[in-house]
Amino acid sequence: MNTTKISEEKRTALYEVVIPAQDIKVRYDTALKKISQTADIEGFRKGKAPLEMVSKTIGHESIYDQLLQDLVSDVYQKILEKDSLRPFISPKIELKNAKEDEDWVINISIAIEPRVTLPDYKKIIADIRAETKKDNIWVPGKDEKTDAASVKKREKFLNAVLRSLIDKTQIELSPLIIDEEITQRLSRLVDDVRKIGLTIDAYLRSRQITQDKIKEEFTKDIIDTYKLEFALNEIGDKENITVEKEEIDTLLKKLPEKDRHEAEKNSYMYSAMIRKQKIIDFLGSS
């Protein structure tokens, strides 16, 4: 088996894997044996049917599916270990050639974790603070009132900081991530539209918009979302913003007792939520 790195650009690594025909035959036999261990064939105890009977019953396609699944998993792990990659989503697999008695050729595209370049976020905060003073808008420390007007002013200040942070942050984001996000969003949109008795075409006509325009809107929103998430995380790292166990415990205690045990198993999620809020609070009060 020969694995070649073809390219790495836009946080996407592309590999070509060539598997000799003889190796495919060996892996085919291995896949057949694996399937036979759980195959339920009439006239035989589960997992005890002869390989020939299993092959005839389930068909070559199922065996090749198992072969490909095991092969890709094996090759993918070796690539990650060899090149120390940090994948962000599942790889994209393209079977370029899989003809019988020929070498197989597989392309594996790997979306690497996005990378951001932060702007001077402290300058962003200072500039917006200066503007809010001109407009007599709330500034951290100026007014500690908790009435509705004060809250709105604080939200306006924070939203301006976050918007500027998004606009000025640069991100390297794999197109594979964007494509996957768009697919998921379109799927949810189709489901939501069906629930109100419309087809996606009827929905698009009602909005006087095309599917390409929807994808364009999704793309911008996806990029902005990733910019903000990764920018906040990097700011948290730079400012050494952490979450103590006591903070997680305090949050979990506020949950209904019936939900607490399950939440404790996913405490890392609550830790991430608390940290994100602390970072946002830092930006809003700096």
PDB file of C-alpha atoms in Angstrom:
ATOM      1  CA  MET A   1       0.000   0.000   0.000  1.00  0.00           C
ATOM      2  CA  ASN A   2       1.329   3.416  -0.973  1.00  0.00           C
ATOM      3  CA  THR A   3       0.084   6.665   0.579  1.00  0.00           C
ATOM      4  CA  THR A   4       1.050   9.990  -0.999  1.00  0.00           C
ATOM      5  CA  LYS A   5       0.244  13.467   0.248  1.00  0.00           C
ATOM      6  CA  ILE A   6      -0.957  15.337  -2.835  1.00  0.00           C
ATOM      7  CA  SER A   7      -1.558  18.778  -1.358  1.00  0.00           C
ATOM      8  CA  GLU A   8      -2.380  20.832   1.728  1.00  0.00           C
ATOM      9  CA  GLU A   9      -4.166  24.114   1.205  1.00  0.00           C
ATOM     10  CA  LYS A  10      -7.072  25.980   2.773  1.00  0.00           C
ATOM     11  CA  ARG A  11      -6.686  23.802   5.875  1.00  0.00           C
ATOM     12  CA  THR A  12      -7.453  20.715   3.775  1.00  0.00           C
ATOM     13  CA  ALA A  13      -4.970  17.880   3.301  1.00  0.00           C
ATOM     14  CA  LEU A  14      -5.432  15.593   0.287  1.00  0.00           C
ATOM     15  CA  TYR A  15      -3.937  12.090   0.173  1.00  0.00           C
ATOM     16  CA  GLU A  16      -3.920   9.459  -2.538  1.00  0.00           C
ATOM     17  CA  VAL A  17      -3.826   5.841  -1.407  1.00  0.00           C
ATOM     18  CA  VAL A  18      -2.968   3.020  -3.827  1.00  0.00           C
ATOM     19  CA  ILE A  19      -3.725  -0.517  -2.636  1.00  0.00           C
ATOM     20  CA  PRO A  20      -2.318  -3.391  -4.735  1.00  0.00           C
ATOM     21  CA  ALA A  21      -4.856  -5.854  -6.102  1.00  0.00           C
ATOM     22  CA  GLN A  22      -3.270  -8.678  -4.100  1.00  0.00           C
ATOM     23  CA  ASP A  23      -3.780  -6.737  -0.855  1.00  0.00           C
ATOM     24  CA  ILE A  24      -7.429  -6.214  -1.777  1.00  0.00           C
ATOM     25  CA  LYS A  25      -7.889  -9.971  -2.134  1.00  0.00           C
ATOM     26  CA  VAL A  26      -6.390 -10.550   1.315  1.00  0.00           C
ATOM     27  CA  ARG A  27      -8.552  -7.823   2.829  1.00  0.00           C
ATOM     28  CA  TYR A  28     -11.618  -9.252   1.072  1.00  0.00           C
ATOM     29  CA  ASP A  29     -11.073 -12.594   2.809  1.00  0.00           C
ATOM     30  CA  THR A  30     -10.548 -10.804   6.126  1.00  0.00           C
ATOM     31  CA  ALA A  31     -13.772  -8.816   5.679  1.00  0.00           C
ATOM     32  CA  LEU A  32     -15.693 -11.984   4.806  1.00  0.00           C
ATOM     33  CA  LYS A  33     -14.437 -13.723   7.952  1.00  0.00           C
ATOM     34  CA  LYS A  34     -15.366 -10.705  10.049  1.00  0.00           C
ATOM     35  CA  ILE A  35     -18.896 -10.635   8.655  1.00  0.00           C
ATOM     36  CA  SER A  36     -19.284 -14.398   9.055  1.00  0.00           C
ATOM     37  CA  GLN A  37     -18.748 -14.102  12.818  1.00  0.00           C
ATOM     38  CA  THR A  38     -22.107 -12.374  13.207  1.00  0.00           C
ATOM     39  CA  ALA A  39     -23.905 -13.619  10.081  1.00  0.00           C
ATOM     40  CA  ASP A  40     -27.315 -15.176  10.696  1.00  0.00           C
ATOM     41  CA  ILE A  41     -27.694 -17.760   7.914  1.00  0.00           C
ATOM     42  CA  GLU A  42     -30.719 -20.055   7.774  1.00  0.00           C
ATOM     43  CA  GLY A  43     -29.843 -23.627   8.752  1.00  0.00           C
ATOM     44  CA  PHE A  44     -26.760 -22.642  10.756  1.00  0.00           C
ATOM     45  CA  ARG A  45     -26.084 -21.286  14.207  1.00  0.00           C
ATOM     46  CA  LYS A  46     -25.196 -17.599  14.234  1.00  0.00           C
ATOM     47  CA  GLY A  47     -21.585 -17.153  13.168  1.00  0.00           C
ATOM     48  CA  LYS A  48     -21.137 -20.833  12.235  1.00  0.00           C
ATOM     49  CA  ALA A  49     -22.077 -20.862   8.543  1.00  0.00           C
ATOM     50  CA  PRO A  50     -19.361 -21.780   5.985  1.00  0.00           C
ATOM     51  CA  LEU A  51     -17.667 -18.786   4.365  1.00  0.00           C
ATOM     52  CA  GLU A  52     -18.916 -19.812   0.917  1.00  0.00           C
ATOM     53  CA  MET A  53     -22.504 -19.794   2.189  1.00  0.00           C
ATOM     54  CA  VAL A  54     -22.043 -16.422   3.889  1.00  0.00           C
ATOM     55  CA  SER A  55     -20.560 -14.920   0.729  1.00  0.00           C
ATOM     56  CA  LYS A  56     -23.391 -16.240  -1.432  1.00  0.00           C
ATOM     57  CA  THR A  57     -26.083 -15.067   0.976  1.00  0.00           C
ATOM     58  CA  ILE A  58     -24.923 -11.542   1.747  1.00  0.00           C
ATOM     59  CA  GLY A  59     -23.344 -10.804  -1.642  1.00  0.00           C
ATOM     60  CA  HIS A  60     -20.054  -9.292  -2.735  1.00  0.00           C
ATOM     61  CA  GLU A  61     -21.252  -5.709  -2.300  1.00  0.00           C
ATOM     62  CA  SER A  62     -21.699  -6.068   1.465  1.00  0.00           C
ATOM     63  CA  ILE A  63     -18.276  -7.671   1.774  1.00  0.00           C
ATOM     64  CA  TYR A  64     -16.642  -4.874  -0.216  1.00  0.00           C
ATOM     65  CA  ASP A  65     -18.453  -2.313   1.955  1.00  0.00           C
ATOM     66  CA  GLN A  66     -16.922  -3.916   5.050  1.00  0.00           C
ATOM     67  CA  LEU A  67     -13.534  -4.098   3.326  1.00  0.00           C
ATOM     68  CA  LEU A  68     -13.629  -0.406   2.422  1.00  0.00           C
ATOM     69  CA  GLN A  69     -14.764   0.619   5.894  1.00  0.00           C
ATOM     70  CA  ASP A  70     -11.903  -1.269   7.566  1.00  0.00           C
ATOM     71  CA  LEU A  71      -9.377  -0.139   4.957  1.00  0.00           C
ATOM     72  CA  VAL A  72     -10.214   3.557   5.236  1.00  0.00           C
ATOM     73  CA  SER A  73     -10.194   3.411   9.038  1.00  0.00           C
ATOM     74  CA  ASP A  74      -6.761   1.770   9.012  1.00  0.00           C
ATOM     75  CA  VAL A  75      -5.227   4.144   6.453  1.00  0.00           C
ATOM     76  CA  TYR A  76      -6.807   7.238   8.013  1.00  0.00           C
ATOM     77  CA  GLN A  77      -5.398   6.522  11.469  1.00  0.00           C
ATOM     78  CA  LYS A  78      -1.927   5.938  10.038  1.00  0.00           C
ATOM     79  CA  ILE A  79      -2.065   9.255   8.169  1.00  0.00           C
ATOM     80  CA  LEU A  80      -3.093  11.150  11.312  1.00  0.00           C
ATOM     81  CA  GLU A  81      -0.308   9.567  13.346  1.00  0.00           C
ATOM     82  CA  LYS A  82       2.381  10.002  10.690  1.00  0.00           C
ATOM     83  CA  ASP A  83       1.652  13.661   9.914  1.00  0.00           C
ATOM     84  CA  SER A  84       0.356  14.642  13.385  1.00  0.00           C
ATOM     85  CA  LEU A  85      -2.851  16.060  11.941  1.00  0.00           C
ATOM     86  CA  ARG A  86      -5.753  17.385  14.002  1.00  0.00           C
ATOM     87  CA  PRO A  87      -8.863  16.625  11.945  1.00  0.00           C
ATOM     88  CA  PHE A  88     -11.967  18.665  12.631  1.00  0.00           C
ATOM     89  CA  ILE A  89     -14.629  16.524  10.955  1.00  0.00           C
ATOM     90  CA  SER A  90     -14.812  13.085   9.348  1.00  0.00           C
ATOM     91  CA  PRO A  91     -12.718  12.743   6.177  1.00  0.00           C
ATOM     92  CA  LYS A  92     -14.121  12.909   2.671  1.00  0.00           C
ATOM     93  CA  ILE A  93     -13.525   9.622   0.835  1.00  0.00           C
ATOM     94  CA  GLU A  94     -13.434   9.313  -2.957  1.00  0.00           C
ATOM     95  CA  LEU A  95     -13.059   5.889  -4.526  1.00  0.00           C
ATOM     96  CA  LYS A  96     -11.188   6.696  -7.735  1.00  0.00           C
ATOM     97  CA  ASN A  97     -10.744   3.093  -8.866  1.00  0.00           C
ATOM     98  CA  ALA A  98     -12.097  -0.127  -7.376  1.00  0.00           C
ATOM     99  CA  LYS A  99     -12.208  -2.509 -10.303  1.00  0.00           C
ATOM    100  CA  GLU A 100     -11.794  -6.194  -9.597  1.00  0.00           C
ATOM    101  CA  ASP A 101      -8.241  -7.531 -10.065  1.00  0.00           C
ATOM    102  CA  GLU A 102      -6.864  -3.984 -10.328  1.00  0.00           C
ATOM    103  CA  ASP A 103      -5.094  -1.757  -7.830  1.00  0.00           C
ATOM    104  CA  TRP A 104      -7.519   0.363  -5.858  1.00  0.00           C
ATOM    105  CA  VAL A 105      -7.050   4.135  -5.724  1.00  0.00           C
ATOM    106  CA  ILE A 106      -8.645   6.143  -2.930  1.00  0.00           C
ATOM    107  CA  ASN A 107      -8.490   9.888  -2.273  1.00  0.00           C
ATOM    108  CA  ILE A 108      -8.816  11.002   1.343  1.00  0.00           C
ATOM    109  CA  SER A 109      -9.478  14.694   2.052  1.00  0.00           C
ATOM    110  CA  ILE A 110      -8.977  15.781   5.651  1.00  0.00           C
ATOM    111  CA  ALA A 111     -10.318  19.036   7.103  1.00  0.00           C
ATOM    112  CA  ILE A 112      -7.715  20.321   9.542  1.00  0.00           C
ATOM    113  CA  GLU A 113      -8.747  22.359  12.581  1.00  0.00           C
ATOM    114  CA  PRO A 114      -9.478  25.986  11.590  1.00  0.00           C
ATOM    115  CA  ARG A 115      -6.881  28.621  12.377  1.00  0.00           C
ATOM    116  CA  VAL A 116      -7.556  32.269  13.210  1.00  0.00           C
ATOM    117  CA  THR A 117      -5.442  35.401  13.235  1.00  0.00           C
ATOM    118  CA  LEU A 118      -6.682  37.696  15.975  1.00  0.00           C
ATOM    119  CA  PRO A 119      -6.925  41.455  15.564  1.00  0.00           C
ATOM    120  CA  ASP A 120      -5.874  43.753  18.403  1.00  0.00           C
ATOM    121  CA  TYR A 121      -8.977  43.045  20.479  1.00  0.00           C
ATOM    122  CA  LYS A 122      -7.942  45.423  23.249  1.00  0.00           C
ATOM    123  CA  LYS A 123      -7.781  48.256  20.712  1.00  0.00           C
ATOM    124  CA  ILE A 124     -11.219  47.233  19.421  1.00  0.00           C
ATOM    125  CA  ILE A 125     -12.605  47.551  22.943  1.00  0.00           C
ATOM    126  CA  ALA A 126     -10.860  50.893  23.514  1.00  0.00           C
ATOM    127  CA  ASP A 127     -12.078  52.334  20.201  1.00  0.00           C
ATOM    128  CA  ILE A 128     -15.677  51.292  20.800  1.00  0.00           C
ATOM    129  CA  ARG A 129     -15.501  52.590  24.368  1.00  0.00           C
ATOM    130  CA  ALA A 130     -14.403  55.956  22.991  1.00  0.00           C
ATOM    131  CA  GLU A 131     -17.292  55.968  20.524  1.00  0.00           C
ATOM    132  CA  THR A 132     -19.825  55.030  23.176  1.00  0.00           C
ATOM    133  CA  LYS A 133     -18.615  57.898  25.359  1.00  0.00           C
ATOM    134  CA  LYS A 134     -19.268  60.294  22.486  1.00  0.00           C
ATOM    135  CA  ASP A 135     -22.777  58.909  22.098  1.00  0.00           C
ATOM    136  CA  ASN A 136     -23.332  58.800  25.856  1.00  0.00           C
ATOM    137  CA  ILE A 137     -23.817  55.034  25.655  1.00  0.00           C
ATOM    138  CA  TRP A 138     -23.065  52.720  28.573  1.00  0.00           C
ATOM    139  CA  VAL A 139     -19.395  52.033  29.168  1.00  0.00           C
ATOM    140  CA  PRO A 140     -18.088  49.380  31.598  1.00  0.00           C
ATOM    141  CA  GLY A 141     -17.733  50.904  35.051  1.00  0.00           C
ATOM    142  CA  LYS A 142     -19.611  54.104  34.212  1.00  0.00           C
ATOM    143  CA  ASP A 143     -23.052  53.096  35.339  1.00  0.00           C
ATOM    144  CA  GLU A 144     -23.857  50.086  37.493  1.00  0.00           C
ATOM    145  CA  LYS A 145     -27.633  50.497  37.306  1.00  0.00           C
ATOM    146  CA  THR A 146     -29.526  47.377  36.371  1.00  0.00           C
ATOM    147  CA  ASP A 147     -32.585  48.983  34.812  1.00  0.00           C
ATOM    148  CA  ALA A 148     -33.707  48.040  31.305  1.00  0.00           C
ATOM    149  CA  ALA A 149     -32.048  51.055  29.658  1.00  0.00           C
ATOM    150  CA  SER A 150     -28.701  50.264  31.251  1.00  0.00           C
ATOM    151  CA  VAL A 151     -28.911  46.628  30.179  1.00  0.00           C
ATOM    152  CA  LYS A 152     -29.680  47.679  26.603  1.00  0.00           C
ATOM    153  CA  LYS A 153     -26.684  50.012  26.564  1.00  0.00           C
ATOM    154  CA  ARG A 154     -24.423  47.248  27.822  1.00  0.00           C
ATOM    155  CA  GLU A 155     -25.754  44.845  25.185  1.00  0.00           C
ATOM    156  CA  LYS A 156     -25.196  47.448  22.482  1.00  0.00           C
ATOM    157  CA  PHE A 157     -21.597  47.959  23.602  1.00  0.00           C
ATOM    158  CA  LEU A 158     -20.890  44.217  23.748  1.00  0.00           C
ATOM    159  CA  ASN A 159     -22.557  43.533  20.393  1.00  0.00           C
ATOM    160  CA  ALA A 160     -20.431  46.243  18.805  1.00  0.00           C
ATOM    161  CA  VAL A 161     -17.277  44.657  20.244  1.00  0.00           C
ATOM    162  CA  LEU A 162     -18.240  41.175  19.026  1.00  0.00           C
ATOM    163  CA  ARG A 163     -19.245  42.460  15.577  1.00  0.00           C
ATOM    164  CA  SER A 164     -15.939  44.262  15.171  1.00  0.00           C
ATOM    165  CA  LEU A 165     -14.071  41.202  16.421  1.00  0.00           C
ATOM    166  CA  ILE A 166     -15.778  39.052  13.781  1.00  0.00           C
ATOM    167  CA  ASP A 167     -15.139  41.568  11.000  1.00  0.00           C
ATOM    168  CA  LYS A 168     -11.442  41.952  11.820  1.00  0.00           C
ATOM    169  CA  THR A 169     -10.601  38.328  12.618  1.00  0.00           C
ATOM    170  CA  GLN A 170      -9.033  36.362   9.776  1.00  0.00           C
ATOM    171  CA  ILE A 171      -9.749  32.647   9.530  1.00  0.00           C
ATOM    172  CA  GLU A 172      -8.441  29.720   7.526  1.00  0.00           C
ATOM    173  CA  LEU A 173     -11.399  27.365   7.226  1.00  0.00           C
ATOM    174  CA  SER A 174     -11.542  24.166   5.202  1.00  0.00           C
ATOM    175  CA  PRO A 175     -14.200  24.180   2.447  1.00  0.00           C
ATOM    176  CA  LEU A 176     -15.102  20.672   3.651  1.00  0.00           C
ATOM    177  CA  ILE A 177     -16.323  22.153   6.931  1.00  0.00           C
ATOM    178  CA  ILE A 178     -18.394  24.776   5.137  1.00  0.00           C
ATOM    179  CA  ASP A 179     -19.894  22.160   2.793  1.00  0.00           C
ATOM    180  CA  GLU A 180     -20.854  19.894   5.697  1.00  0.00           C
ATOM    181  CA  GLU A 181     -22.416  22.768   7.632  1.00  0.00           C
ATOM    182  CA  ILE A 182     -24.398  23.894   4.572  1.00  0.00           C
ATOM    183  CA  THR A 183     -25.669  20.345   3.997  1.00  0.00           C
ATOM    184  CA  GLN A 184     -26.839  20.115   7.617  1.00  0.00           C
ATOM    185  CA  ARG A 185     -28.531  23.508   7.503  1.00  0.00           C
ATOM    186  CA  LEU A 186     -30.290  22.765   4.225  1.00  0.00           C
ATOM    187  CA  SER A 187     -31.520  19.470   5.651  1.00  0.00           C
ATOM    188  CA  ARG A 188     -32.936  21.243   8.716  1.00  0.00           C
ATOM    189  CA  LEU A 189     -34.503  23.896   6.499  1.00  0.00           C
ATOM    190  CA  VAL A 190     -36.222  21.277   4.331  1.00  0.00           C
ATOM    191  CA  ASP A 191     -37.572  19.553   7.461  1.00  0.00           C
ATOM    192  CA  ASP A 192     -38.840  22.841   8.914  1.00  0.00           C
ATOM    193  CA  VAL A 193     -40.482  23.840   5.639  1.00  0.00           C
ATOM    194  CA  ARG A 194     -42.226  20.472   5.328  1.00  0.00           C
ATOM    195  CA  LYS A 195     -43.646  20.868   8.829  1.00  0.00           C
ATOM    196  CA  ILE A 196     -45.581  23.921   7.666  1.00  0.00           C
ATOM    197  CA  GLY A 197     -46.810  22.114   4.560  1.00  0.00           C
ATOM    198  CA  LEU A 198     -44.528  23.679   1.958  1.00  0.00           C
ATOM    199  CA  THR A 199     -41.996  22.331  -0.497  1.00  0.00           C
ATOM    200  CA  ILE A 200     -38.549  23.884  -0.534  1.00  0.00           C
ATOM    201  CA  ASP A 201     -39.301  25.368  -3.980  1.00  0.00           C
ATOM    202  CA  ALA A 202     -42.473  27.003  -2.680  1.00  0.00           C
ATOM    203  CA  TYR A 203     -40.574  28.365   0.313  1.00  0.00           C
ATOM    204  CA  LEU A 204     -37.866  29.854  -1.915  1.00  0.00           C
ATOM    205  CA  ARG A 205     -40.504  31.463  -4.151  1.00  0.00           C
ATOM    206  CA  SER A 206     -42.245  32.952  -1.127  1.00  0.00           C
ATOM    207  CA  ARG A 207     -38.978  34.578  -0.098  1.00  0.00           C
ATOM    208  CA  GLN A 208     -38.102  35.488  -3.678  1.00  0.00           C
ATOM    209  CA  ILE A 209     -34.716  33.883  -3.227  1.00  0.00           C
ATOM    210  CA  THR A 210     -32.743  31.127  -4.953  1.00  0.00           C
ATOM    211  CA  GLN A 211     -31.086  28.095  -3.392  1.00  0.00           C
ATOM    212  CA  ASP A 212     -27.708  29.536  -4.389  1.00  0.00           C
ATOM    213  CA  LYS A 213     -28.533  32.717  -2.473  1.00  0.00           C
ATOM    214  CA  ILE A 214     -29.552  30.652   0.566  1.00  0.00           C
ATOM    215  CA  LYS A 215     -26.209  28.836   0.388  1.00  0.00           C
ATOM    216  CA  GLU A 216     -24.432  32.177   0.110  1.00  0.00           C
ATOM    217  CA  GLU A 217     -26.193  33.424   3.257  1.00  0.00           C
ATOM    218  CA  PHE A 218     -25.401  30.196   5.074  1.00  0.00           C
ATOM    219  CA  THR A 219     -21.741  30.424   4.056  1.00  0.00           C
ATOM    220  CA  LYS A 220     -21.336  33.934   5.464  1.00  0.00           C
ATOM    221  CA  ASP A 221     -23.060  32.980   8.701  1.00  0.00           C
ATOM    222  CA  ILE A 222     -20.959  29.813   9.041  1.00  0.00           C
ATOM    223  CA  ILE A 223     -17.706  31.714   8.535  1.00  0.00           C
ATOM    224  CA  ASP A 224     -18.761  34.393  11.046  1.00  0.00           C
ATOM    225  CA  THR A 225     -19.747  31.723  13.578  1.00  0.00           C
ATOM    226  CA  TYR A 226     -16.397  29.955  13.303  1.00  0.00           C
ATOM    227  CA  LYS A 227     -14.531  33.254  13.448  1.00  0.00           C
ATOM    228  CA  LEU A 228     -16.242  34.188  16.698  1.00  0.00           C
ATOM    229  CA  GLU A 229     -15.903  30.769  18.342  1.00  0.00           C
ATOM    230  CA  PHE A 230     -12.207  30.407  17.569  1.00  0.00           C
ATOM    231  CA  ALA A 231     -11.420  34.061  18.277  1.00  0.00           C
ATOM    232  CA  LEU A 232     -13.083  33.835  21.694  1.00  0.00           C
ATOM    233  CA  ASN A 233     -11.209  30.637  22.459  1.00  0.00           C
ATOM    234  CA  GLU A 234      -7.865  32.199  21.538  1.00  0.00           C
ATOM    235  CA  ILE A 235      -8.608  35.306  23.581  1.00  0.00           C
ATOM    236  CA  GLY A 236      -9.412  33.024  26.504  1.00  0.00           C
ATOM    237  CA  ASP A 237      -6.043  31.328  26.070  1.00  0.00           C
ATOM    238  CA  LYS A 238      -4.177  34.645  25.864  1.00  0.00           C
ATOM    239  CA  GLU A 239      -5.950  36.022  28.928  1.00  0.00           C
ATOM    240  CA  ASN A 240      -5.583  32.730  30.807  1.00  0.00           C
ATOM    241  CA  ILE A 241      -9.328  32.474  31.401  1.00  0.00           C
ATOM    242  CA  THR A 242     -10.091  29.129  33.005  1.00  0.00           C
ATOM    243  CA  VAL A 243     -12.976  27.348  34.717  1.00  0.00           C
ATOM    244  CA  GLU A 244     -12.662  25.922  38.211  1.00  0.00           C
ATOM    245  CA  LYS A 245     -14.370  22.711  39.260  1.00  0.00           C
ATOM    246  CA  GLU A 246     -16.372  24.665  41.833  1.00  0.00           C
ATOM    247  CA  GLU A 247     -17.903  26.774  39.065  1.00  0.00           C
ATOM    248  CA  ILE A 248     -19.090  23.670  37.225  1.00  0.00           C
ATOM    249  CA  ASP A 249     -20.448  22.169  40.447  1.00  0.00           C
ATOM    250  CA  THR A 250     -22.361  25.366  41.205  1.00  0.00           C
ATOM    251  CA  LEU A 251     -23.962  25.308  37.767  1.00  0.00           C
ATOM    252  CA  LEU A 252     -24.862  21.618  37.967  1.00  0.00           C
ATOM    253  CA  LYS A 253     -26.510  22.119  41.359  1.00  0.00           C
ATOM    254  CA  LYS A 254     -28.969  24.488  39.704  1.00  0.00           C
ATOM    255  CA  LEU A 255     -30.215  21.703  37.425  1.00  0.00           C
ATOM    256  CA  PRO A 256     -33.181  19.494  38.385  1.00  0.00           C
ATOM    257  CA  GLU A 257     -31.922  16.450  40.261  1.00  0.00           C
ATOM    258  CA  LYS A 258     -33.272  14.096  37.579  1.00  0.00           C
ATOM    259  CA  ASP A 259     -31.031  15.792  34.966  1.00  0.00           C
ATOM    260  CA  ARG A 260     -27.951  16.231  37.134  1.00  0.00           C
ATOM    261  CA  HIS A 261     -26.420  12.764  36.763  1.00  0.00           C
ATOM    262  CA  GLU A 262     -26.517  12.903  32.966  1.00  0.00           C
ATOM    263  CA  ALA A 263     -25.129  16.444  33.019  1.00  0.00           C
ATOM    264  CA  GLU A 264     -22.206  15.367  35.206  1.00  0.00           C
ATOM    265  CA  LYS A 265     -21.151  12.894  32.505  1.00  0.00           C
ATOM    266  CA  ASN A 266     -20.980  15.810  30.078  1.00  0.00           C
ATOM    267  CA  SER A 267     -19.377  18.290  32.448  1.00  0.00           C
ATOM    268  CA  TYR A 268     -16.857  19.292  29.761  1.00  0.00           C
ATOM    269  CA  MET A 269     -19.743  20.861  27.814  1.00  0.00           C
ATOM    270  CA  TYR A 270     -20.754  22.949  30.792  1.00  0.00           C
ATOM    271  CA  SER A 271     -17.129  23.899  31.351  1.00  0.00           C
ATOM    272  CA  ALA A 272     -16.939  25.169  27.756  1.00  0.00           C
ATOM    273  CA  MET A 273     -20.184  27.130  28.220  1.00  0.00           C
ATOM    274  CA  ILE A 274     -18.935  28.775  31.410  1.00  0.00           C
ATOM    275  CA  ARG A 275     -15.572  29.626  29.854  1.00  0.00           C
ATOM    276  CA  LYS A 276     -17.190  31.173  26.797  1.00  0.00           C
ATOM    277  CA  GLN A 277     -19.407  33.340  28.979  1.00  0.00           C
ATOM    278  CA  LYS A 278     -16.407  34.417  31.075  1.00  0.00           C
ATOM    279  CA  ILE A 279     -14.540  35.425  27.919  1.00  0.00           C
ATOM    280  CA  ILE A 280     -17.538  37.431  26.688  1.00  0.00           C
ATOM    281  CA  ASP A 281     -17.838  39.054  30.122  1.00  0.00           C
ATOM    282  CA  PHE A 282     -14.139  39.935  29.928  1.00  0.00           C
ATOM    283  CA  LEU A 283     -14.671  41.656  26.575  1.00  0.00           C
ATOM    284  CA  GLY A 284     -17.690  43.511  27.899  1.00  0.00           C
ATOM    285  CA  SER A 285     -16.005  44.755  31.049  1.00  0.00           C
ATOM    286  CA  SER A 286     -12.441  45.465  29.902  1.00  0.00           C
TER     287      SER A 286
END
